[in-house]
Tab-separated table of C-alpha atoms in Angstrom:
chain	number	residue	atom	x	y	z
A	1	MET	CA	70.412	120.064	71.112
A	2	GLU	CA	69.455	117.243	68.920
A	3	GLN	CA	71.677	114.736	70.583
A	4	ILE	CA	70.224	115.975	74.070
A	5	GLN	CA	66.687	115.302	72.741
A	6	THR	CA	67.412	111.797	70.655
A	7	LEU	CA	68.810	110.981	74.370
A	8	LEU	CA	65.500	112.020	76.244
A	9	LYS	CA	63.450	110.027	73.827
A	10	LEU	CA	65.821	106.891	73.735
A	11	THR	CA	65.685	107.181	77.299
A	12	THR	CA	61.694	107.270	77.560
A	13	SER	CA	60.974	104.710	74.960
A	14	GLN	CA	63.030	102.303	76.888
A	15	THR	CA	61.366	102.880	80.239
A	16	ALA	CA	58.526	100.277	79.533
A	17	HIS	CA	61.474	97.466	78.517
A	18	TRP	CA	63.042	98.079	81.796
A	19	GLU	CA	60.207	97.883	83.763
A	20	CYS	CA	59.543	94.485	82.786
A	21	VAL	CA	62.999	93.152	82.752
A	22	TYR	CA	62.417	94.314	86.810
A	23	ARG	CA	58.823	92.900	87.420
A	24	ASP	CA	60.318	89.908	86.070
A	25	LEU	CA	63.857	89.730	87.835
A	26	TYR	CA	63.209	91.081	90.967
A	27	PRO	CA	60.997	88.337	92.808
A	28	ARG	CA	64.326	86.079	90.976
A	29	VAL	CA	66.734	88.028	92.985
A	30	TYR	CA	64.851	88.520	95.967
A	31	ASN	CA	64.214	84.610	96.376
A	32	PHE	CA	67.835	83.908	95.903
A	33	PHE	CA	68.670	86.227	98.649
A	34	ARG	CA	66.074	84.862	100.993
A	35	TYR	CA	67.065	80.837	100.451
A	36	ARG	CA	70.536	82.801	101.385
A	37	PHE	CA	69.760	84.763	104.376
A	38	GLY	CA	65.875	84.381	105.153
A	39	ASP	CA	65.825	87.767	107.272
A	40	GLU	CA	63.282	89.828	105.344
A	41	GLN	CA	64.289	93.385	106.063
A	42	LEU	CA	68.143	92.153	104.860
A	43	VAL	CA	66.523	90.426	101.706
A	44	GLU	CA	64.847	93.513	100.735
A	45	ASP	CA	67.955	95.461	101.514
A	46	LEU	CA	70.248	92.902	99.503
A	47	THR	CA	67.843	92.980	96.807
A	48	ALA	CA	67.623	96.673	96.404
A	49	GLU	CA	71.810	97.198	96.931
A	50	THR	CA	71.540	94.550	94.032
A	51	PHE	CA	69.319	96.126	91.379
A	52	THR	CA	70.889	99.657	92.488
A	53	ARG	CA	74.521	98.383	91.149
A	54	ALA	CA	73.131	96.857	88.290
A	55	TRP	CA	70.822	99.426	87.325
A	56	ALA	CA	73.453	102.042	86.182
A	57	ASP	CA	75.001	100.389	83.676
A	58	ARG	CA	72.054	98.135	82.433
A	59	HIS	CA	72.045	99.571	78.806
A	60	ARG	CA	75.374	97.957	78.063
A	61	HIS	CA	73.299	94.592	78.169
A	62	GLN	CA	70.338	95.496	76.138
A	63	GLN	CA	70.832	93.510	73.425
A	64	SER	CA	70.263	90.413	75.387
A	65	ARG	CA	67.569	90.253	78.543
A	66	GLY	CA	69.185	86.762	79.052
A	67	GLN	CA	72.559	88.241	79.347
A	68	PHE	CA	71.480	91.248	81.582
A	69	ALA	CA	69.853	88.384	84.029
A	70	THR	CA	73.350	86.438	84.180
A	71	TRP	CA	74.790	89.419	85.109
A	72	VAL	CA	72.320	90.773	87.586
A	73	TYR	CA	72.866	87.284	89.233
A	74	GLY	CA	76.471	87.789	89.158
A	75	ILE	CA	76.364	90.797	91.053
A	76	ALA	CA	73.630	89.690	93.585
A	77	ARG	CA	76.432	86.652	94.494
A	78	HIS	CA	78.688	89.809	95.198
A	79	VAL	CA	76.285	91.789	97.188
A	80	ALA	CA	75.897	88.144	98.996
A	81	THR	CA	79.739	88.009	99.498
A	82	ASP	CA	79.941	91.064	100.984
A	83	HIS	CA	77.566	90.770	103.188
A	84	LEU	CA	78.729	87.554	104.955
A	85	ARG	CA	82.380	89.473	104.875
A	86	GLN	CA	80.671	91.895	107.051
A	87	GLN	CA	78.416	89.601	109.143
A	88	SER	CA	80.286	86.507	110.296
A	89	ASP	CA	76.700	84.635	110.832
A	90	SER	CA	73.927	85.106	108.710
A	91	PRO	CA	70.690	84.029	111.147
A	92	LEU	CA	67.543	82.749	109.020
A	93	PRO	CA	64.121	84.226	110.252
A	94	ASN	CA	62.961	83.225	114.040
A	95	ALA	CA	58.949	82.447	113.696
A	96	ASP	CA	58.326	85.940	114.434
A	97	GLN	CA	60.336	87.193	111.661
A	98	LEU	CA	58.419	85.449	109.455
A	99	PRO	CA	56.032	86.980	106.977
A	100	ALA	CA	52.852	88.232	108.421
A	101	ASP	CA	50.435	86.354	106.515
A	102	TRP	CA	52.544	82.974	108.406
A	103	GLN	CA	52.180	84.523	111.455
A	104	THR	CA	48.753	84.936	112.069
A	105	GLY	CA	45.431	82.876	111.043
A	106	PRO	CA	44.258	79.259	111.261
A	107	GLU	CA	46.056	76.195	113.014
A	108	ALA	CA	47.182	75.417	109.330
A	109	THR	CA	49.280	78.727	109.061
A	110	HIS	CA	50.654	78.021	112.031
A	111	GLU	CA	51.806	74.253	111.084
A	112	ARG	CA	53.074	76.120	108.186
A	113	GLN	CA	55.047	78.699	110.130
A	114	GLU	CA	56.574	75.641	112.076
A	115	ASP	CA	57.686	73.773	108.999
A	116	MET	CA	59.184	77.088	107.134
A	117	GLN	CA	61.253	77.665	110.257
A	118	TYR	CA	62.289	74.208	110.331
A	119	LEU	CA	63.410	74.689	106.742
A	120	ALA	CA	64.804	77.843	107.389
A	121	ASP	CA	67.034	76.260	110.342
A	122	LEU	CA	68.147	73.447	107.922
A	123	LEU	CA	68.870	75.856	105.108
A	124	ASN	CA	71.151	77.262	107.835
A	125	THR	CA	73.159	74.495	108.391
A	126	LEU	CA	74.253	74.254	104.587
A	127	PRO	CA	78.107	75.325	103.509
A	128	PRO	CA	78.014	78.115	101.789
A	129	ARG	CA	78.414	76.808	98.320
A	130	GLU	CA	75.787	74.460	98.614
A	131	ARG	CA	73.583	76.952	100.014
A	132	GLU	CA	73.824	79.665	97.239
A	133	LEU	CA	73.355	76.623	94.333
A	134	ILE	CA	70.075	76.083	96.414
A	135	ALA	CA	69.256	79.413	96.201
A	136	LEU	CA	69.838	80.159	92.640
A	137	LYS	CA	67.933	76.859	91.660
A	138	TYR	CA	64.690	77.809	94.602
A	139	GLY	CA	65.073	81.306	94.937
A	140	ALA	CA	66.033	82.681	91.534
A	141	GLY	CA	64.316	79.715	89.503
A	142	LEU	CA	67.447	78.809	87.406
A	143	ASN	CA	68.270	75.729	85.680
A	144	ASN	CA	71.341	74.143	86.096
A	145	ARG	CA	73.277	75.142	82.835
A	146	LYS	CA	72.406	79.180	83.821
A	147	ILE	CA	73.514	78.317	87.709
A	148	ALA	CA	77.080	76.703	85.878
A	149	ALA	CA	77.527	80.013	83.929
A	150	ILE	CA	77.246	82.332	87.054
A	151	THR	CA	79.266	80.193	89.045
A	152	GLY	CA	81.705	78.520	86.934
A	153	LEU	CA	81.142	75.258	87.968
A	154	THR	CA	80.253	72.736	84.927
A	155	PRO	CA	76.427	72.023	84.593
A	156	SER	CA	77.125	68.472	85.523
A	157	ASN	CA	78.635	69.543	88.866
A	158	VAL	CA	75.790	71.827	89.712
A	159	GLY	CA	73.486	68.989	89.302
A	160	THR	CA	75.423	66.509	91.405
A	161	ILE	CA	76.041	69.037	94.079
A	162	LEU	CA	72.378	70.369	94.168
A	163	HIS	CA	70.854	66.290	94.268
A	164	ARG	CA	73.142	65.608	97.224
A	165	THR	CA	72.145	68.691	99.023
A	166	VAL	CA	68.436	68.049	98.133
A	167	LYS	CA	69.032	64.538	99.222
A	168	HIS	CA	70.290	65.864	102.490
A	169	LEU	CA	67.762	67.973	103.241
A	170	ARG	CA	64.921	65.491	102.710
A	171	THR	CA	66.586	63.110	104.955
A	172	GLN	CA	66.570	66.028	107.560
A	173	TRP	CA	62.956	67.117	106.890
A	174	GLU	CA	61.632	63.683	106.996
A	175	LEU	CA	63.077	62.957	110.209
A	176	ASP	CA	61.184	65.476	111.630
A	177	ILE	CA	58.063	65.435	109.939
B	1	MET	CA	63.429	64.406	93.072
B	2	LYS	CA	61.207	65.430	95.588
B	3	ASP	CA	61.711	68.462	96.909
B	4	ARG	CA	58.697	70.606	97.046
B	5	PHE	CA	59.265	71.302	100.727
B	6	ILE	CA	62.341	73.453	99.223
B	7	ARG	CA	60.274	75.212	96.876
B	8	ASP	CA	57.833	76.277	99.408
B	9	TYR	CA	59.776	78.322	100.711
B	10	ARG	CA	59.693	80.635	98.045
B	11	ARG	CA	57.390	83.557	98.394
B	12	ASP	CA	56.244	86.767	96.611
B	13	PRO	CA	58.368	89.900	97.316
B	14	PRO	CA	56.387	92.335	98.979
B	15	PRO	CA	54.678	94.732	96.385
B	16	GLU	CA	55.261	97.910	98.236
B	17	ALA	CA	59.522	97.153	98.412
B	18	MET	CA	59.280	96.030	94.785
B	19	ALA	CA	57.500	99.417	93.767
B	20	ARG	CA	59.557	101.598	96.018
B	21	LEU	CA	62.627	100.314	94.798
B	22	TRP	CA	61.425	100.718	91.006
B	23	GLN	CA	60.665	104.664	91.931
B	24	LYS	CA	63.892	104.908	93.487
B	25	LEU	CA	65.791	103.417	90.408
B	26	GLU	CA	63.678	105.851	88.227
B	27	ARG	CA	64.645	108.894	90.239
B	28	LYS	CA	67.940	107.748	89.772
B	29	ASP	CA	67.638	107.561	86.166
B	30	LEU	CA	66.466	110.917	86.028
B	31	ILE	CA	68.788	112.222	87.767
B	32	MET	CA	71.608	110.267	85.356
B	33	GLU	CA	69.657	112.110	82.455
B	34	GLN	CA	69.843	115.285	84.053
B	35	THR	CA	73.869	114.884	84.344
B	36	THR	CA	74.170	113.260	80.722
B	37	THR	CA	72.177	116.152	79.560
B	38	ARG	CA	73.986	118.472	81.566
B	39	THR	CA	77.370	117.230	80.256
B	40	TRP	CA	75.834	117.810	76.682
B	41	ARG	CA	75.202	121.240	77.564
B	42	ARG	CA	78.543	121.915	78.937
B	43	LEU	CA	80.151	120.812	75.908
B	44	ALA	CA	77.665	122.471	73.741
B	45	MET	CA	78.943	125.620	75.878
B	46	THR	CA	82.591	125.166	75.818
B	47	THR	CA	82.478	124.814	72.073
B	48	ALA	CA	80.344	128.003	71.674
B	49	THR	CA	82.295	129.824	74.245
B	50	LEU	CA	85.585	128.703	72.210
B	51	ILE	CA	84.093	129.968	68.958
B	52	ALA	CA	83.227	133.052	70.560
B	53	VAL	CA	86.654	133.624	72.119
B	54	PHE	CA	88.226	132.510	68.241
B	55	THR	CA	85.857	135.418	67.088
B	56	LEU	CA	87.172	137.770	69.547
B	57	SER	CA	90.973	136.698	68.612
B	58	LEU	CA	89.742	137.107	65.177
B	59	ALA	CA	88.874	140.601	65.639
B	60	VAL	CA	91.893	142.070	66.973
B	61	SER	CA	94.078	139.698	64.886
B	62	PRO	CA	96.638	141.755	62.897
B	63	GLN	CA	96.399	138.894	60.124
B	64	ALA	CA	92.764	138.986	60.000
B	65	ARG	CA	92.649	143.020	60.116
B	66	ALA	CA	95.527	142.800	56.942
B	67	PHE	CA	93.047	140.357	55.419
B	68	VAL	CA	90.565	142.928	55.200
B	69	GLY	CA	89.769	144.702	51.561
B	70	ASP	CA	88.606	147.378	50.339
B	71	LEU	CA	85.067	146.147	50.384
B	72	ILE	CA	83.952	147.131	53.740
B	73	GLN	CA	80.159	147.922	54.065
B	74	VAL	CA	78.740	149.871	57.094
B	75	ILE	CA	75.344	148.699	57.962
B	76	GLY	CA	73.555	149.830	61.176
B	77	GLY	CA	76.396	151.924	62.113
B	78	VAL	CA	78.603	148.612	62.079
B	79	SER	CA	81.299	147.951	59.835
B	80	PHE	CA	81.586	144.433	58.004
B	81	GLU	CA	83.632	142.791	55.351
B	82	GLN	CA	82.045	139.544	53.474
B	83	VAL	CA	85.084	137.101	52.834
B	84	ASP	CA	85.022	133.707	50.909
B	85	ALA	CA	86.900	131.887	53.567
B	86	LEU	CA	89.201	133.395	56.796
B	87	PRO	CA	93.160	133.868	56.494
B	88	HIS	CA	93.680	130.872	59.355
B	89	ASN	CA	93.012	128.448	56.830
B	90	ASP	CA	96.343	129.302	55.327
B	91	SER	CA	98.159	130.346	58.524
B	92	PRO	CA	97.473	129.635	61.900
B	93	LEU	CA	95.406	132.729	63.524
B	94	GLU	CA	98.201	134.836	65.869
B	95	THR	CA	96.698	134.632	69.193
B	96	VAL	CA	97.268	136.597	71.998
B	97	PRO	CA	97.332	135.458	75.658
B	98	SER	CA	94.127	135.910	77.543
B	99	LEU	CA	93.351	137.577	80.766
B	100	PHE	CA	90.664	136.437	83.042
B	101	MET	CA	88.760	139.001	85.202
B	102	THR	CA	85.873	139.821	87.389
B	103	VAL	CA	83.340	141.772	85.939
B	104	GLU	CA	84.148	144.148	88.536
B	105	GLU	CA	87.330	144.657	87.662
B	106	ALA	CA	86.715	144.480	83.873
B	107	GLN	CA	84.181	147.266	84.161
B	108	ALA	CA	86.370	149.571	86.198
B	109	THR	CA	89.378	148.921	83.218
B	110	TYR	CA	87.299	149.282	80.221
B	111	GLY	CA	83.968	151.235	81.471
B	112	PHE	CA	81.419	148.803	78.891
B	113	ALA	CA	77.653	148.569	79.659
B	114	LEU	CA	75.994	145.621	81.087
B	115	PRO	CA	72.274	144.533	80.151
B	116	THR	CA	69.988	145.159	82.882
B	117	TYR	CA	67.581	143.213	81.287
B	118	LEU	CA	67.818	139.585	80.419
B	119	PRO	CA	65.133	137.251	79.785
B	120	ASP	CA	64.012	134.895	82.611
B	121	GLY	CA	65.902	132.376	83.856
B	122	PHE	CA	69.455	133.222	82.638
B	123	THR	CA	72.360	133.242	84.978
B	124	ARG	CA	76.122	134.055	83.834
B	125	ILE	CA	78.567	131.411	83.941
B	126	PRO	CA	82.516	131.473	83.521
B	127	VAL	CA	84.194	131.949	80.232
B	128	TYR	CA	86.677	129.399	78.880
B	129	ALA	CA	89.481	129.912	76.738
B	130	ALA	CA	90.822	126.977	74.677
B	131	ASP	CA	93.353	125.483	77.323
B	132	GLY	CA	90.583	125.215	79.961
B	133	SER	CA	91.307	128.324	81.631
B	134	ASN	CA	88.439	130.271	82.459
B	135	GLY	CA	86.982	133.159	84.323
B	136	GLU	CA	83.957	135.764	85.042
B	137	VAL	CA	85.167	138.039	82.122
B	138	ILE	CA	87.811	137.138	79.407
B	139	ILE	CA	89.830	139.648	77.817
B	140	VAL	CA	91.620	139.515	74.527
B	141	PRO	CA	94.047	141.968	73.939
B	142	SER	CA	95.562	143.494	70.873
B	143	ALA	CA	99.070	145.000	70.398
B	144	GLU	CA	97.301	147.669	68.736
B	145	GLU	CA	95.501	148.660	72.384
B	146	GLN	CA	92.309	146.942	71.144
B	147	ALA	CA	90.870	144.487	73.503
B	148	ALA	CA	87.927	142.289	72.490
B	149	ILE	CA	86.131	141.486	76.283
B	150	SER	CA	83.419	138.254	76.404
B	151	LEU	CA	80.763	137.292	79.213
B	152	VAL	CA	78.346	134.441	78.580
B	153	TRP	CA	75.128	133.760	80.305
B	154	GLU	CA	72.867	130.346	79.931
B	155	ARG	CA	69.709	129.195	80.853
B	156	ALA	CA	68.883	125.441	81.129
B	157	ASP	CA	66.121	123.290	81.970
B	158	ASP	CA	65.403	119.859	81.606
B	159	MET	CA	64.230	119.931	78.035
B	160	SER	CA	66.201	123.276	76.459
B	161	TYR	CA	69.235	125.066	76.725
B	162	THR	CA	70.038	128.592	75.883
B	163	MET	CA	73.467	130.594	75.666
B	164	LEU	CA	73.757	134.041	75.389
B	165	HIS	CA	77.326	135.604	74.611
B	166	LEU	CA	78.201	139.163	74.793
B	167	SER	CA	81.382	140.786	73.325
B	168	ILE	CA	82.605	144.015	73.305
B	169	TYR	CA	85.493	145.272	70.873
B	170	ILE	CA	87.433	148.392	72.178
B	171	GLY	CA	88.928	150.484	69.678
B	172	ASP	CA	86.900	152.785	66.988
B	173	ASP	CA	88.174	150.506	63.661
B	174	SER	CA	86.751	146.951	64.252
B	175	ILE	CA	85.617	145.145	61.306
B	176	GLY	CA	83.470	142.103	61.151
B	177	LEU	CA	84.235	139.402	58.960
B	178	LEU	CA	81.119	137.731	57.537
B	179	GLY	CA	80.940	134.816	55.034
B	180	GLN	CA	79.754	135.976	51.599
B	181	GLU	CA	76.351	134.614	51.799
B	182	VAL	CA	75.223	136.375	54.984
B	183	GLU	CA	72.512	138.802	54.738
B	184	VAL	CA	73.109	141.580	57.114
B	185	ASP	CA	69.980	143.746	58.283
B	186	GLU	CA	70.140	146.936	59.876
B	187	VAL	CA	67.862	147.213	63.096
B	188	ASP	CA	66.506	149.929	65.462
B	189	ILE	CA	67.887	149.409	69.122
B	190	ASP	CA	65.696	151.937	71.081
B	191	GLY	CA	66.461	154.679	68.767
B	192	ILE	CA	70.299	153.656	67.469
B	193	PRO	CA	71.342	151.760	64.649
B	194	GLY	CA	72.422	148.374	65.025
B	195	ALA	CA	73.050	145.510	62.652
B	196	SER	CA	71.734	141.760	62.753
B	197	TYR	CA	73.046	138.769	60.854
B	198	CYS	CA	72.454	134.587	61.155
B	199	GLY	CA	75.789	132.187	61.395
B	200	VAL	CA	79.150	131.904	62.734
B	201	TRP	CA	82.682	130.970	61.091
B	202	ARG	CA	83.363	127.271	62.184
B	203	ASP	CA	86.178	125.171	60.310
B	204	GLY	CA	86.965	128.560	58.307
B	205	GLN	CA	83.445	128.525	56.697
B	206	PHE	CA	80.846	130.488	57.831
B	207	ILE	CA	77.416	128.840	58.502
B	208	CYS	CA	74.054	129.782	59.276
B	209	ASP	CA	73.206	127.711	62.445
B	210	GLY	CA	70.163	129.313	64.305
B	211	ILE	CA	72.539	131.875	66.475
B	212	ASN	CA	71.281	135.122	65.970
B	213	HIS	CA	73.819	138.081	66.370
B	214	LEU	CA	72.972	141.731	67.132
B	215	GLU	CA	75.868	144.316	66.537
B	216	TRP	CA	76.068	148.175	67.050
B	217	ILE	CA	78.266	150.753	68.030
B	218	GLN	CA	77.724	152.445	72.096
B	219	GLU	CA	80.501	154.965	73.293
B	220	GLU	CA	82.802	153.799	70.287
B	221	MET	CA	82.456	150.361	71.508
B	222	ARG	CA	81.233	147.684	69.162
B	223	TYR	CA	78.998	145.628	71.057
B	224	HIS	CA	78.106	141.964	69.951
B	225	LEU	CA	75.374	139.803	71.499
B	226	SER	CA	75.044	136.332	70.225
B	227	SER	CA	72.440	133.597	70.948
B	228	THR	CA	69.522	131.326	69.897
B	229	LEU	CA	67.187	133.587	71.743
B	230	SER	CA	64.986	135.669	69.011
B	231	LEU	CA	66.130	138.860	67.185
B	232	ASN	CA	63.606	140.889	69.211
B	233	GLU	CA	64.436	139.672	72.845
B	234	LEU	CA	68.268	140.249	71.746
B	235	ILE	CA	66.975	143.843	70.648
B	236	ALA	CA	65.365	143.784	74.138
B	237	VAL	CA	68.562	143.064	76.063
B	238	ALA	CA	70.748	145.359	74.110
B	239	ALA	CA	67.952	148.357	74.668
B	240	SER	CA	68.586	147.645	78.619
B	241	MET	CA	72.392	148.413	77.943
B	242	ARG	CA	71.581	152.137	76.717
């Protein structure tokens, strides 16, 4: 009985801590998938899948929040790979699939909507590795060192690939703009 | 690096999706807690049942019976002897293979009484032998035409767990072995005498661990209820078996 009650007390006291972790990580993982796949509903589903997989074993990583985050991104990568295996292509959203706040409003919003669609199309042309690095950099907001730890590449390699990829995107972007 | 246009693709996730997933994870946690708690309960149950079955074996063991000396005391019509330690400390207790029956089969064979009252929330659960085999009722027979019978009930919710053991010793000369320090009190069970005490044998030592015991003789059978329920609740259960 003492063990049962101790377990319950520990679990209750840790809930607030894990909620903070969740609130910090969710937007990062969400945007990681957004940069990778774009489709809003798919992004939500894959984010949910990632947290559902990670959450059950999170207590193994309670000593280090950073270690847990790295582990979650690792799971997110696996979830993305699993999804790609199931679907040969991963279309980015069409204009009518973009978030509601981009679809309505004044002309400026319409212009932004077009920009985002164009960027989505550009991201869709990237090779898988480059797109994943962009997703980790801009979606998850990770620095090169963390991306290297997650992907197994060296930090300098990550930096080089990202530099070339961003340069390529910018060139394409400016061609249109 | 001019990458502002790439950063602009980032957006805040829909709050409702974030909240919905958090609720789902919390529910999942709750289920895991309950599962883990149930696992602890099952472990506790198995341990307690093994102790109960060991006690049954002890009651009908020839070694234990030979160990009993002349200092038998009768309290509430029930015979006890208080000893320093159990005989199996020096020589392993001879165990008799257990039998399992349904409640109906056991009652038809031995004719014992069952409670018609239990506190709210109790349900009968299987009784486990040391090898993991189990059944509704466990019978530990003896070469001396004695038998010890055991049934178990449990009451479980999110915050508490209670077991109730009923053991019935068939035969007219069973003797309870208790530790030296135990105080045995005489109690009244709806007009018939009984004996109550607290404690249990574990690893050869009698330890008072908050488990109440109530024993009485009824139609030449020795009945034994044990639980963390209060003595008054045990008496109410016993009274319903009259």
